[in-house]
Coordinates of C-alpha atoms and ligand atoms in Angstrom, one line a residue:
M1 CA -14.8 -4.5 -25.1
K2 CA -15.8 -1.0 -24.0
I3 CA -14.8 -0.6 -20.4
C4 CA -15.1 2.2 -17.9
V5 CA -12.8 2.4 -14.8
V6 CA -14.0 4.6 -12.0
G7 CA -11.1 6.0 -9.9
A8 CA -7.8 7.0 -11.5
G9 CA -5.6 6.1 -8.5
Y10 CA -2.9 3.5 -8.1
V11 CA -5.3 0.7 -8.8
G12 CA -7.7 2.3 -11.3
L13 CA -5.1 3.9 -13.5
T14 CA -2.8 0.8 -13.6
L15 CA -5.9 -1.3 -14.5
S16 CA -6.9 1.1 -17.2
V17 CA -3.4 1.0 -18.8
A18 CA -3.2 -2.8 -18.5
L19 CA -6.6 -3.4 -20.1
A20 CA -5.9 -0.8 -22.8
S21 CA -2.7 -2.8 -23.6
F22 CA -5.0 -5.8 -24.2
G23 CA -6.9 -3.8 -26.8
H24 CA -10.0 -2.9 -24.8
D25 CA -11.5 0.4 -25.5
M26 CA -11.0 2.2 -22.1
I27 CA -12.4 5.2 -20.4
C28 CA -10.7 6.0 -17.1
T29 CA -12.9 8.4 -15.0
D30 CA -12.3 10.3 -11.8
K31 CA -14.2 13.1 -10.0
D32 CA -10.9 14.8 -9.3
L33 CA -10.7 17.3 -12.2
K34 CA -7.0 18.1 -11.6
K35 CA -6.0 14.5 -11.8
I36 CA -8.0 14.1 -15.1
E37 CA -6.5 17.2 -16.6
Q38 CA -3.0 15.9 -15.7
L39 CA -3.7 12.6 -17.3
K40 CA -5.2 14.2 -20.4
N41 CA -1.9 16.1 -20.6
G42 CA 0.0 12.8 -20.6
D43 CA 1.3 12.9 -17.0
I44 CA 0.4 10.7 -14.1
P45 CA -0.5 12.0 -10.6
F46 CA 1.8 9.7 -8.6
Y47 CA 5.2 8.0 -8.9
E48 CA 4.9 4.4 -10.2
P49 CA 7.8 2.9 -12.2
G50 CA 7.0 2.1 -15.8
L51 CA 3.4 3.4 -15.7
L52 CA 4.0 6.7 -17.4
D53 CA 5.9 5.1 -20.3
A54 CA 3.1 2.4 -20.7
L55 CA 0.5 5.2 -20.6
H56 CA 2.3 7.0 -23.5
H57 CA 2.0 3.8 -25.5
C58 CA -1.8 3.4 -25.0
G59 CA -3.8 4.4 -28.0
N60 CA -7.2 3.3 -26.8
L61 CA -7.4 5.0 -23.3
S62 CA -9.3 8.2 -22.7
F63 CA -9.8 10.2 -19.5
S64 CA -12.9 11.9 -18.3
S65 CA -14.3 13.6 -15.2
E66 CA -17.8 12.9 -16.4
V67 CA -18.3 9.8 -14.2
K68 CA -22.0 9.2 -14.8
S69 CA -21.9 9.6 -18.6
S70 CA -18.7 7.5 -18.9
M71 CA -20.4 4.7 -17.0
E72 CA -23.5 5.0 -19.1
E73 CA -21.5 4.4 -22.3
C74 CA -19.9 1.2 -21.2
P75 CA -21.3 -2.4 -20.6
V76 CA -18.5 -3.1 -18.2
I77 CA -17.6 -0.9 -15.2
F78 CA -14.7 -1.4 -12.8
I79 CA -14.9 0.5 -9.5
A80 CA -11.5 1.3 -8.0
V81 CA -12.2 4.2 -5.6
G82 CA -10.6 4.5 -2.2
T83 CA -11.9 2.9 0.9
P84 CA -10.0 4.7 3.7
P85 CA -10.5 3.9 7.4
R86 CA -13.0 5.7 9.6
S87 CA -12.0 6.7 13.1
D88 CA -13.6 3.6 14.5
G89 CA -11.5 1.4 12.1
S90 CA -14.3 0.5 9.8
A91 CA -13.9 1.0 6.1
D92 CA -15.3 4.2 4.8
T93 CA -17.3 3.2 1.7
K94 CA -18.8 6.6 1.0
A95 CA -16.8 7.0 -2.3
L96 CA -18.2 3.7 -3.4
Q97 CA -21.7 4.6 -2.4
S98 CA -21.5 7.8 -4.3
V99 CA -20.4 5.9 -7.5
I100 CA -23.3 3.5 -7.0
S101 CA -25.7 6.4 -6.6
D102 CA -24.4 7.9 -9.9
L103 CA -24.6 4.4 -11.5
S104 CA -28.2 3.9 -10.5
E105 CA -29.0 6.8 -12.9
A106 CA -26.7 5.5 -15.6
I107 CA -28.0 2.0 -16.1
R108 CA -30.1 1.9 -19.2
S109 CA -28.7 -1.3 -20.7
Y110 CA -27.1 -4.4 -19.2
K111 CA -23.9 -3.8 -17.1
T112 CA -21.3 -5.9 -15.4
I113 CA -20.3 -4.0 -12.4
I114 CA -16.9 -5.1 -11.0
T115 CA -15.6 -3.9 -7.7
K116 CA -11.8 -3.7 -7.4
S117 CA -11.8 -1.6 -4.2
T118 CA -11.1 -3.5 -1.0
V119 CA -14.4 -3.7 0.8
P120 CA -15.8 -5.4 3.9
P121 CA -17.7 -8.7 3.5
G122 CA -21.3 -8.0 2.5
T123 CA -20.6 -4.7 0.7
N124 CA -21.1 -6.0 -2.8
E125 CA -24.3 -7.7 -1.9
N126 CA -25.5 -4.4 -0.4
I127 CA -24.6 -2.6 -3.6
A128 CA -26.9 -4.9 -5.5
K129 CA -29.7 -4.2 -3.0
Q130 CA -29.0 -0.5 -3.2
L131 CA -29.3 -0.5 -7.0
I132 CA -32.6 -2.5 -6.9
A133 CA -34.0 -0.2 -4.1
S134 CA -33.2 2.8 -6.3
G135 CA -35.4 1.3 -9.1
V136 CA -32.8 -0.5 -11.3
S137 CA -34.1 -3.8 -12.6
E138 CA -32.1 -6.8 -11.3
N139 CA -32.1 -8.1 -14.9
L140 CA -30.0 -5.1 -16.0
F141 CA -26.8 -5.7 -14.0
N142 CA -24.6 -8.2 -12.2
I143 CA -22.2 -7.3 -9.4
V144 CA -18.7 -8.9 -9.3
S145 CA -16.0 -8.7 -6.7
N146 CA -12.6 -8.8 -8.3
P147 CA -10.2 -7.7 -5.6
E148 CA -6.7 -6.4 -6.5
F149 CA -3.4 -7.6 -5.1
L150 CA -0.9 -5.4 -6.8
R151 CA 2.1 -4.0 -5.0
E152 CA 2.8 -0.3 -5.4
G153 CA 6.2 0.1 -7.0
N154 CA 5.5 -3.1 -9.1
A155 CA 1.9 -2.2 -10.0
L156 CA 1.9 -2.7 -13.7
Y157 CA 3.9 -5.9 -13.6
D158 CA 1.6 -7.3 -10.9
M159 CA -1.5 -6.3 -12.9
L160 CA -0.2 -8.1 -16.0
H161 CA 1.2 -11.1 -14.1
P162 CA -1.1 -11.8 -11.1
D163 CA -0.5 -15.0 -9.1
K164 CA -4.3 -15.5 -9.2
T165 CA -7.4 -13.8 -10.2
V166 CA -10.3 -13.9 -7.7
I167 CA -13.8 -13.6 -9.1
G168 CA -16.7 -13.3 -6.6
V169 CA -20.2 -13.6 -8.1
Q170 CA -23.8 -13.6 -6.8
E171 CA -25.5 -16.9 -6.2
K172 CA -27.5 -17.1 -9.4
D173 CA -25.0 -15.4 -11.7
H174 CA -23.8 -17.8 -14.3
V175 CA -22.5 -15.2 -16.8
S176 CA -20.1 -12.8 -15.0
A177 CA -17.2 -15.1 -14.4
A178 CA -16.9 -15.8 -18.1
I179 CA -17.1 -12.0 -18.9
V180 CA -14.3 -11.3 -16.4
K181 CA -12.2 -14.1 -17.8
S182 CA -12.7 -12.8 -21.3
I183 CA -11.6 -9.3 -20.2
Y184 CA -8.4 -10.8 -18.8
K185 CA -8.0 -13.4 -21.6
H186 CA -4.4 -12.2 -22.2
I187 CA -3.3 -13.0 -18.7
D188 CA -2.2 -16.5 -17.8
T189 CA -3.5 -16.9 -14.3
P190 CA -5.3 -19.4 -12.0
Y191 CA -8.9 -18.3 -11.3
V192 CA -10.6 -18.7 -8.0
V193 CA -14.4 -18.3 -8.5
T194 CA -16.3 -17.8 -5.3
S195 CA -19.1 -16.0 -3.7
L196 CA -19.1 -12.2 -3.3
A197 CA -18.3 -12.4 0.4
G198 CA -15.7 -15.1 -0.3
A199 CA -13.8 -12.8 -2.7
E200 CA -14.1 -9.8 -0.3
L201 CA -12.6 -12.0 2.5
I202 CA -9.8 -13.4 0.3
K203 CA -8.4 -9.9 -0.1
Y204 CA -8.5 -9.2 3.7
A205 CA -7.1 -12.7 4.5
S206 CA -4.2 -12.0 2.1
N207 CA -3.2 -8.7 3.8
F208 CA -3.8 -10.2 7.3
F209 CA -1.5 -13.0 6.6
L210 CA 1.3 -10.8 5.1
A211 CA 1.1 -8.4 8.0
A212 CA 1.1 -11.3 10.4
K213 CA 4.4 -12.5 8.8
I214 CA 5.9 -9.0 9.4
S215 CA 4.7 -8.9 13.0
F216 CA 5.9 -12.4 13.6
I217 CA 9.4 -11.7 12.5
N218 CA 9.4 -8.4 14.5
E219 CA 8.4 -10.3 17.6
M220 CA 11.1 -12.9 16.9
A221 CA 13.6 -10.0 16.5
R222 CA 12.7 -8.8 20.1
I223 CA 13.4 -12.3 21.4
C224 CA 16.7 -12.4 19.4
E225 CA 17.8 -9.2 21.1
A226 CA 17.3 -10.8 24.5
Y227 CA 19.5 -13.7 23.4
H228 CA 22.1 -11.8 21.3
S229 CA 21.2 -13.7 18.2
D230 CA 20.8 -12.5 14.6
I231 CA 17.3 -12.3 13.3
S232 CA 18.5 -12.3 9.7
D233 CA 19.9 -15.9 10.2
I234 CA 16.6 -17.0 11.6
S235 CA 14.7 -15.3 8.7
R236 CA 16.9 -16.9 6.1
A237 CA 16.7 -20.4 7.7
I238 CA 13.0 -20.5 8.2
G239 CA 12.3 -18.8 4.9
L240 CA 14.1 -21.7 3.1
D241 CA 11.3 -24.0 4.3
P242 CA 8.8 -23.8 1.4
R243 CA 5.9 -24.2 3.8
I244 CA 7.0 -20.8 5.3
G245 CA 8.5 -19.0 2.3
G246 CA 11.2 -16.2 2.5
H247 CA 9.0 -13.2 1.7
F248 CA 7.9 -10.7 4.4
L249 CA 10.4 -12.0 6.9
Q250 CA 12.6 -8.8 7.2
A251 CA 12.5 -7.4 10.7
G252 CA 12.3 -3.7 10.9
I253 CA 10.1 -0.7 11.8
G254 CA 6.9 -2.5 10.8
Y255 CA 4.3 -2.3 8.0
G256 CA 2.6 0.8 6.8
G257 CA 1.1 1.9 3.5
S258 CA -2.4 2.5 2.2
C259 CA -3.6 -1.1 2.6
F260 CA -2.3 -3.3 5.6
P261 CA -3.1 -0.9 8.5
K262 CA -6.6 0.0 7.2
D263 CA -7.5 -3.5 6.0
L264 CA -6.6 -5.2 9.3
Q265 CA -8.6 -2.6 11.1
A266 CA -11.6 -3.1 8.8
L267 CA -11.4 -6.9 9.1
Q268 CA -11.3 -6.6 12.9
F269 CA -14.4 -4.3 12.7
A270 CA -16.2 -6.7 10.4
A271 CA -15.4 -9.6 12.7
Q272 CA -16.6 -7.7 15.8
E273 CA -19.8 -6.8 14.1
K274 CA -20.6 -10.5 14.0
N275 CA -19.3 -11.0 17.6
T276 CA -16.2 -13.0 16.4
E277 CA -13.1 -12.7 18.6
T278 CA -9.9 -11.7 16.8
Y279 CA -6.9 -12.6 19.0
L280 CA -4.3 -12.9 16.2
L281 CA -5.5 -9.9 14.3
Q282 CA -5.2 -7.8 17.4
A283 CA -1.8 -9.1 18.3
V284 CA -0.4 -8.4 14.8
Q285 CA -1.6 -4.8 15.0
H286 CA -0.3 -4.4 18.6
I287 CA 3.2 -5.6 17.6
N288 CA 3.3 -3.2 14.7
D289 CA 2.0 -0.3 16.8
T290 CA 4.7 -0.8 19.4
Q291 CA 7.6 -1.4 17.0
L292 CA 8.7 2.2 16.6
G293 CA 8.9 2.5 20.4
L294 CA 11.7 -0.1 20.4
Y295 CA 13.7 2.1 18.1
I296 CA 13.2 5.2 20.1
K297 CA 14.4 3.3 23.2
K298 CA 17.4 2.2 21.2
I299 CA 18.3 5.8 20.1
K300 CA 17.8 7.0 23.7
S301 CA 20.3 4.4 24.9
F302 CA 22.9 6.0 22.7
C303 CA 22.0 9.7 23.3
D304 CA 21.5 11.2 26.7
T305 CA 18.8 13.5 25.4
L306 CA 17.2 13.8 22.0
H307 CA 16.2 17.5 22.6
G308 CA 18.0 19.7 20.1
K309 CA 19.7 16.8 18.3
K310 CA 19.8 16.8 14.5
A311 CA 18.4 13.6 13.0
A312 CA 18.8 12.7 9.4
V313 CA 15.9 10.5 8.2
L314 CA 16.4 8.6 4.9
G315 CA 13.1 7.7 3.4
I316 CA 9.6 9.2 3.7
S317 CA 7.5 6.8 1.6
F318 CA 6.1 3.7 3.2
K319 CA 8.3 1.5 1.1
P320 CA 10.8 2.0 -1.8
H321 CA 9.7 2.7 -5.4
T322 CA 6.6 4.6 -4.5
D323 CA 5.8 8.2 -3.4
D324 CA 2.9 6.9 -1.3
I325 CA 3.2 8.1 2.3
R326 CA -0.2 6.9 3.5
N327 CA 0.4 5.3 7.0
S328 CA 4.2 5.4 6.4
Q329 CA 6.2 4.2 9.4
A330 CA 8.9 6.7 8.2
V331 CA 6.5 9.5 8.7
R332 CA 5.4 8.2 12.1
M333 CA 9.1 8.0 13.1
M334 CA 9.6 11.6 12.2
E335 CA 6.5 12.6 14.2
R336 CA 8.0 10.8 17.2
L337 CA 11.5 12.4 16.8
T338 CA 10.1 15.9 16.4
E339 CA 7.9 15.4 19.5
L340 CA 11.1 14.5 21.4
G341 CA 12.7 17.8 20.3
C342 CA 14.9 16.6 17.4
H343 CA 15.5 18.8 14.4
V344 CA 14.7 16.3 11.6
H345 CA 16.1 16.6 8.1
A346 CA 14.6 14.1 5.7
Y347 CA 15.3 13.0 2.2
D348 CA 13.4 10.7 -0.2
P349 CA 14.0 10.1 -3.9
A350 CA 10.3 10.3 -4.7
A351 CA 8.0 11.1 -1.8
V352 CA 7.3 14.5 -0.2
L353 CA 6.6 15.2 3.5
P354 CA 2.9 15.3 4.5
E355 CA 1.6 18.8 5.2
H356 CA 1.5 18.4 9.0
L357 CA 5.2 17.8 9.2
R358 CA 6.4 20.5 6.8
Q359 CA 6.7 23.1 9.6
H360 CA 8.8 20.8 11.8
V361 CA 10.9 18.8 9.4
T362 CA 13.2 20.0 6.7
Q363 CA 13.0 18.1 3.4
Q364 CA 16.3 18.1 1.6
S365 CA 16.8 17.4 -2.1
Q366 CA 20.0 15.4 -1.6
A367 CA 20.7 12.6 0.9
F368 CA 24.0 14.2 2.0
D369 CA 22.3 17.5 2.7
A370 CA 20.1 15.7 5.2
I371 CA 23.0 13.8 6.6
A372 CA 25.4 16.8 7.0
E373 CA 26.1 17.7 10.7
S374 CA 23.5 15.1 11.9
D375 CA 23.9 13.6 15.4
F376 CA 22.4 10.4 14.1
L377 CA 20.9 8.9 11.0
F378 CA 17.8 6.8 10.7
L379 CA 17.2 4.7 7.7
A380 CA 13.4 4.4 7.4
T381 CA 12.8 3.2 3.8
E382 CA 15.1 0.8 2.0
W383 CA 15.5 2.6 -1.3
P384 CA 18.3 1.0 -3.3
E385 CA 20.3 4.3 -3.3
F386 CA 20.5 4.2 0.5
L387 CA 21.9 0.7 0.4
A388 CA 24.6 1.9 -2.0
L389 CA 25.3 5.1 -0.1
D390 CA 28.9 6.3 0.2
W391 CA 29.2 5.6 4.0
K392 CA 32.7 7.0 4.2
K393 CA 31.4 10.3 3.0
A394 CA 28.4 10.1 5.3
A395 CA 30.7 9.4 8.3
S396 CA 32.9 12.4 7.3
I397 CA 30.0 14.8 7.3
M398 CA 28.0 13.5 10.3
K399 CA 28.5 15.0 13.7
G400 CA 27.6 11.8 15.6
R401 CA 28.4 8.2 14.8
L402 CA 25.0 6.4 15.2
V403 CA 23.2 4.9 12.2
I404 CA 19.9 3.2 13.0
D405 CA 18.9 0.7 10.4
G406 CA 15.1 0.7 10.5
R407 CA 14.9 -2.1 7.9
N408 CA 17.8 -4.3 8.8
V409 CA 19.3 -3.9 5.3
L410 CA 22.7 -2.2 5.9
K411 CA 26.0 -4.0 6.0
K412 CA 27.0 -3.4 9.6
E413 CA 30.7 -4.3 9.1
L414 CA 31.0 -1.8 6.2
L415 CA 29.6 1.0 8.3
E416 CA 31.8 0.1 11.2
D417 CA 34.8 0.2 8.9
C418 CA 33.8 3.8 8.2
G419 CA 33.8 4.5 11.9
L420 CA 30.1 4.4 12.4
I421 CA 28.0 2.5 14.9
C422 CA 25.2 0.6 13.1
T423 CA 22.2 -0.8 14.9
G424 CA 19.1 -2.5 13.7
V425 CA 16.7 -4.8 15.5
G426 CA 17.5 -8.3 16.5
R427 CA 21.1 -8.0 15.4
P428 CA 24.0 -8.4 17.9
Ligands
NAD1 P1 -6.4 6.1 -4.6 O1 -6.7 7.0 -3.5 O2 -5.0 6.2 -5.2 O3 -7.4 6.4 -5.8 C1 -8.8 6.4 -5.7 C2 -9.4 7.4 -6.7 O4 -10.8 7.3 -6.7 C3 -9.0 8.8 -6.5 O5 -8.3 9.3 -7.6 C4 -10.3 9.5 -6.2 O6 -10.3 10.9 -6.7 C5 -11.3 8.6 -7.0 N1 -12.7 8.8 -6.5 C6 -13.1 8.8 -5.2 N2 -14.5 9.0 -5.2 C7 -14.9 9.0 -6.5 C8 -16.1 9.1 -7.2 N3 -17.2 9.2 -6.5 N4 -16.2 9.1 -8.5 C9 -15.0 9.0 -9.2 N5 -13.8 8.9 -8.7 C10 -13.7 8.9 -7.3 O7 -6.7 4.6 -4.2 P2 -6.0 3.3 -4.6 O8 -4.7 3.2 -3.8 O9 -6.0 3.1 -6.1 O10 -7.0 2.2 -4.0 C11 -8.3 2.0 -4.5 C12 -8.8 0.7 -3.9 O11 -8.0 -0.4 -4.2 C13 -8.9 0.8 -2.3 O12 -10.0 0.1 -1.9 C14 -7.6 0.0 -1.9 O13 -7.7 -0.5 -0.6 C15 -7.6 -1.0 -3.0 N6 -6.2 -1.5 -3.3 C16 -5.1 -0.7 -3.3 C17 -3.9 -1.1 -3.6 C18 -2.7 -0.2 -3.6 O14 -1.5 -0.7 -3.5 N7 -2.9 1.1 -3.6 C19 -3.7 -2.5 -3.8 C20 -4.8 -3.3 -3.8 C21 -6.0 -2.8 -3.5

C-alpha cells in the first residue's frame, strides 16, 4: 500500500521504518528541511537504538519536504506531528491544524486519514468537520484515531510488537478498521476498535495511569522515609501481585519526557472544559512537581551551603537510551542547583544540554571529567554505564563523599565500601 507519514519525529520516523519493513511503499514527509536532508543522507535526527540500522535496510522508504504533494499521492495518510503543551496546559494542535489545512487542498481521491499524534478528545471529530467546511466531500475521506504507545529507547521494538492496537473510527465508518488492520497485518496484536473520542481517551488514560504509579510510589517513599523503611522492598512485594504489576514502581526524582507531563496537563484541561473535577490527576502532578524539592532538602542536610559547590550530574535525558530532554527531571534538577549557586558539570552518553543551561552548566564528554573534584554527585538518569561505574575511581577523584541516587538504582553498600555516602529516597 502507498502510505504517507507526516512528521519525521520519534513516532513518525519509527512508524515509517516499521511499515516499510512490512513492504508498504512509504513516503515520510516533514516541513523541517534540515531533518529531511539529514534523512535523505541516511542519518537520523535523534538517538534511538536500532533505528538507524533498520533505516539503512529499508528499500521502499523515501523522504520529502513536500508535505502537500506527498499526501496527494497516497490513499493512506498517517499524521504524527507534535502536540506540545500551551501555557494554559491545553494541547497545542496548531501543527495538526496546519497539516489538515494542507490536506484539504490535497484530497482529490479517497483517503484514510489516521492520526497518530496524541490529541484531546474531540480533536479528530473536529478535523472531519474542518475538512468538510473547507469544501472536501465527506465521501472522499475517513478519519481514524490510532494512538501510539511506543517508549523512546525501545521505539522500533514497541512499534513492531505493540501490546494492543487501538483504532478509533467515526460512527458510520465501516471500512477504516479493516484498512488499518490490513496495514498492520504483520503484527500479532489484540485490536481495540472504538469511537474516535474513545481512542483519544485511551491514550491519555494510559499515560495518566503510568504517571499515577510513579507518583504513588514516590509518595510511599516519603512515608517510608518517616518510618525508616526501604521503598524498594515495598515496590518488589506489591509488584509481585499481578493485579498491581512491577513496572513503574521505582521511586526517584519523578517522571518527565515529552509525553507524561504534557498529556496529564492536556487531560486535566479537557476535563475542566467539561466541568469535570480531577482530584487524582491533580494529585499525581503535584507529587511529581514537588519531588525534586525533597532531593534539594536532602542535599542541604549534608552541605551547609550549596553556593560555590561543584556538583556532578550524571544524566541529562529524561530517561536512558534516548537523547530526548523534553521535560527532563535531570534538566530541572540542574536548573535548581545552578539557581542555588552550584557549579554544575554534567555528563550524558547521548543527550546535550538545552540552550538555556549551556551558559551555566559545563557539559563534559566523560563521566569522570564531570565527577573530578565534585563536592557531590547526583545520579539523574539511570543509564546502564552509570550503574556499572567504577565507584572506587569516582571516590578517589571526588572532593566530597555524597552521592545522591535520584533513581534508587545504585548499590548503596558497594558505594559505602568505597568510602562514599549514598542516599536515595525512601531508603534507610
Ligand atoms: P517530534 O517533535 O519528535 O516530531 C514531530 C515532527 O512533526 C517534527 O519533525 C516536526 O518538524 C513535524 N511537523 C510539525 N508540523 C508539521 C507540519 N505542518 N507538516 C509536516 N511536519 C510537521 O514528536 P514525536 O515525539 O514524534 O510525537 C509526535 C506525536 O506522537 C505527539 O502528539 C506525541 O505526544 C505522540 N507520541 C509521542 C511518543 C514519544 O515517545 N515521543 C509516544 C507516543 C505518542
